XYZ file of C-alpha atoms in Angstrom:
241
model
C -31.630 -1.778 26.149
C -32.697 -4.001 23.694
C -31.182 -6.564 22.330
C -30.121 -6.553 18.585
C -32.555 -7.702 16.513
C -30.074 -9.466 13.718
C -30.998 -10.941 9.868
C -28.417 -13.056 10.396
C -25.161 -14.758 12.532
C -22.252 -15.720 12.002
C -19.721 -17.724 13.991
C -16.190 -16.263 14.695
C -13.593 -17.703 15.347
C -11.016 -15.819 18.369
C -8.157 -17.288 19.204
C -8.330 -16.630 23.341
C -5.275 -16.363 24.379
C -3.930 -12.676 21.942
C -4.941 -9.674 24.473
C -5.102 -6.780 23.470
C -6.513 -8.512 19.993
C -8.168 -11.535 20.796
C -8.578 -12.642 24.163
C -11.930 -14.615 25.550
C -12.858 -15.221 29.139
C -16.027 -15.993 31.010
C -17.702 -12.538 30.140
C -16.766 -13.611 26.880
C -14.559 -12.816 23.607
C -13.137 -8.584 23.770
C -10.024 -7.110 22.470
C -9.217 -4.667 19.159
C -9.720 -7.311 15.971
C -13.221 -8.129 18.627
C -14.084 -4.884 18.103
C -13.347 -4.393 14.697
C -15.957 -7.678 13.567
C -18.612 -6.383 16.354
C -18.521 -2.655 14.321
C -18.320 -4.572 10.838
C -20.732 -6.825 11.028
C -23.789 -4.611 12.819
C -23.566 -2.019 9.734
C -24.432 -5.403 7.810
C -26.909 -6.303 10.711
C -25.599 -9.490 11.636
C -24.655 -10.878 15.318
C -21.545 -12.233 15.705
C -21.145 -15.457 18.242
C -17.448 -15.903 18.836
C -16.079 -18.922 19.823
C -13.081 -19.570 22.064
C -10.316 -21.470 19.537
C -6.409 -21.947 21.381
C -4.655 -21.712 18.432
C -3.756 -19.684 14.795
C -3.724 -23.298 13.766
C -6.909 -24.654 15.163
C -8.944 -22.087 13.876
C -8.066 -22.531 10.316
C -8.498 -26.445 10.517
C -11.746 -25.258 11.703
C -12.848 -22.812 8.806
C -11.786 -25.563 6.926
C -14.646 -27.982 8.287
C -17.470 -25.233 8.721
C -17.314 -25.151 12.595
C -16.954 -21.431 11.982
C -17.928 -19.279 9.671
C -15.441 -16.410 9.688
C -11.657 -15.719 11.462
C -10.191 -12.027 12.585
C -6.737 -11.049 11.933
C -5.348 -13.102 9.197
C -2.453 -12.431 6.758
C -3.039 -13.492 3.814
C -1.536 -16.743 2.559
C -2.365 -18.526 -1.255
C -2.671 -21.929 1.320
C -4.983 -20.157 3.390
C -6.910 -19.328 -0.151
C -7.668 -22.318 -0.755
C -9.915 -22.565 2.450
C -11.274 -19.837 2.921
C -12.380 -16.516 0.612
C -10.658 -13.037 2.324
C -11.715 -9.958 2.397
C -10.422 -6.765 1.711
C -7.175 -5.520 4.613
C -9.447 -4.210 6.978
C -5.920 -2.864 9.267
C -1.646 -3.226 9.483
C -0.258 -5.720 11.342
C 3.490 -5.011 12.580
C 5.502 -8.131 13.887
C 8.209 -7.116 15.314
C 11.253 -8.953 17.751
C 11.147 -8.437 21.424
C 13.581 -9.808 23.598
C 15.676 -8.887 27.250
C 18.685 -7.376 25.756
C 18.833 -4.120 24.182
C 18.512 -3.927 20.515
C 21.641 -4.069 18.511
C 21.432 -2.583 15.371
C 22.269 -4.189 11.888
C 21.332 -8.098 13.664
C 18.353 -9.570 11.270
C 16.747 -12.967 12.032
C 19.090 -14.962 10.028
C 22.066 -13.345 12.034
C 20.717 -13.686 15.379
C 20.068 -17.663 14.622
C 23.826 -17.919 13.189
C 24.079 -16.585 16.723
C 22.101 -19.748 18.866
C 19.460 -17.087 19.840
C 16.402 -19.908 20.915
C 13.447 -17.507 19.005
C 9.688 -18.253 20.111
C 6.317 -17.940 18.015
C 2.708 -18.582 17.920
C 1.940 -21.682 16.915
C 0.670 -21.693 12.993
C 0.997 -17.714 12.729
C 2.327 -16.204 9.762
C 5.226 -14.368 9.715
C 6.566 -13.183 6.281
C 8.993 -15.194 3.154
C 11.696 -15.182 5.485
C 10.958 -16.264 8.809
C 9.384 -19.091 6.205
C 12.747 -19.959 4.644
C 14.608 -19.345 8.100
C 12.331 -22.309 8.774
C 12.765 -24.282 6.608
C 16.446 -24.627 7.390
C 18.356 -27.369 9.070
C 20.728 -25.046 10.124
C 18.072 -22.937 11.839
C 14.508 -24.730 12.306
C 15.812 -26.246 15.529
C 15.802 -22.736 16.630
C 11.824 -20.862 16.300
C 10.675 -22.564 18.896
C 6.425 -22.434 18.816
C 4.788 -21.723 21.831
C 1.301 -21.878 22.120
C -0.532 -18.953 23.974
C 0.646 -14.854 24.371
C 1.739 -15.275 27.875
C 3.178 -18.564 27.552
C 5.910 -16.648 25.158
C 6.472 -13.841 27.490
C 6.482 -16.194 30.127
C 9.461 -18.193 28.289
C 10.816 -15.250 27.761
C 11.362 -13.792 31.386
C 12.433 -17.282 32.244
C 15.148 -17.341 29.851
C 14.460 -19.940 27.701
C 13.903 -18.923 24.480
C 16.062 -14.698 24.379
C 13.730 -13.591 21.973
C 10.163 -13.896 20.904
C 8.363 -12.705 18.084
C 4.826 -10.382 18.149
C 2.337 -8.187 17.354
C 3.934 -4.794 18.552
C 0.184 -4.417 19.728
C -0.022 -7.270 21.763
C 3.788 -7.370 22.820
C 4.069 -4.205 24.705
C 0.606 -4.846 26.318
C 1.812 -8.140 27.494
C 5.064 -6.584 28.712
C 2.918 -4.115 31.221
C 1.156 -6.538 31.998
C 2.790 -9.195 32.910
C 5.158 -6.262 34.839
C 8.477 -8.015 33.178
C 11.480 -4.590 33.390
C 13.551 -4.573 30.202
C 12.123 -5.529 27.623
C 13.001 -4.274 24.435
C 11.267 -4.034 21.321
C 13.474 -3.918 18.458
C 13.025 -2.043 15.465
C 13.516 -4.323 13.060
C 10.600 -5.229 10.543
C 10.279 -8.979 11.000
C 7.005 -8.376 9.233
C 4.871 -5.805 7.959
C 1.216 -7.008 6.155
C -2.239 -6.425 6.557
C -4.781 -8.272 8.380
C -8.297 -9.863 6.906
C -10.975 -11.366 7.553
C -11.313 -14.965 6.474
C -14.708 -16.540 5.451
C -15.857 -19.822 4.832
C -16.893 -20.397 1.175
C -20.130 -19.781 0.109
C -20.814 -18.352 3.793
C -21.145 -14.828 0.789
C -21.923 -14.542 -2.924
C -20.797 -12.360 -4.865
C -23.016 -8.916 -3.907
C -22.800 -9.618 0.038
C -19.336 -9.775 -0.358
C -19.135 -6.495 -2.532
C -21.260 -5.234 0.612
C -18.388 -6.294 2.641
C -15.962 -4.774 1.723
C -17.927 -1.462 0.996
C -18.417 -1.383 5.233
C -14.575 -2.365 6.084
C -13.822 0.492 3.372
C -16.502 3.195 5.312
C -15.402 2.170 8.639
C -11.396 2.005 7.996
C -10.533 6.010 10.180
C -12.835 4.824 12.570
C -11.046 1.465 12.750
C -7.651 3.122 12.543
C -8.186 5.255 15.448
C -9.136 1.842 17.600
C -5.912 0.936 16.047
C -4.100 3.804 18.235
C -5.895 3.222 20.580
C -4.778 -0.236 21.340
C -1.056 0.765 20.465
C -0.638 3.463 23.170
C -3.499 3.304 25.483
C -4.717 -0.215 26.724
C -4.598 -2.256 29.945
C -5.218 -5.520 31.184
C -8.463 -6.249 31.454
C -10.217 -5.156 35.195
C -7.164 -3.076 36.020
C -8.035 0.335 36.890
């Protein structure tokens, strides 16, 4: 098959340990948001070059320094808008609590923290204002434990070193299957529902190019929705049969 000839190339930062959303191994980058990026940039005749990055915080740092051109799956936060330009949103992200204990009704984050439960989080990720305010509260901040990778967060939960973790719903379900954890429960409590975007390096696109980019996202939304549905219910660990 002939290699695609591209008008230009972009460097896309990929967090290495968020399967099945973004991941990198010896065969390259893969996952839901990587597939979406390939679809969008292919429509623009731009070749993506995916660069492995360890955490969301490092990704933002690299974008600010101009080492990468694009980040995937970024929630809108005003501070991040100072680092780059947000595209239109391309899918919804649903952050949920996972635990080894059966969910109880009417238990919110503050109630769990008041009981002394420890919650594992991704370093540098944004989980909404509720959690941000709790992290700033000296009574609760020490119970929110930053853990760099999704595999590590799930393993910390399995070893009972934290009582809960917060993950994207798709990622959490996938990791529970991949690691074969028994009694792995997802709570209905909506920690944070928000739309995610591409975050583009300032100066990457002019106004007309950005409008075209957003138009491609809009046109591809039915295809993106189908991909999201597939990854939510049908993904298996890479290499499994």
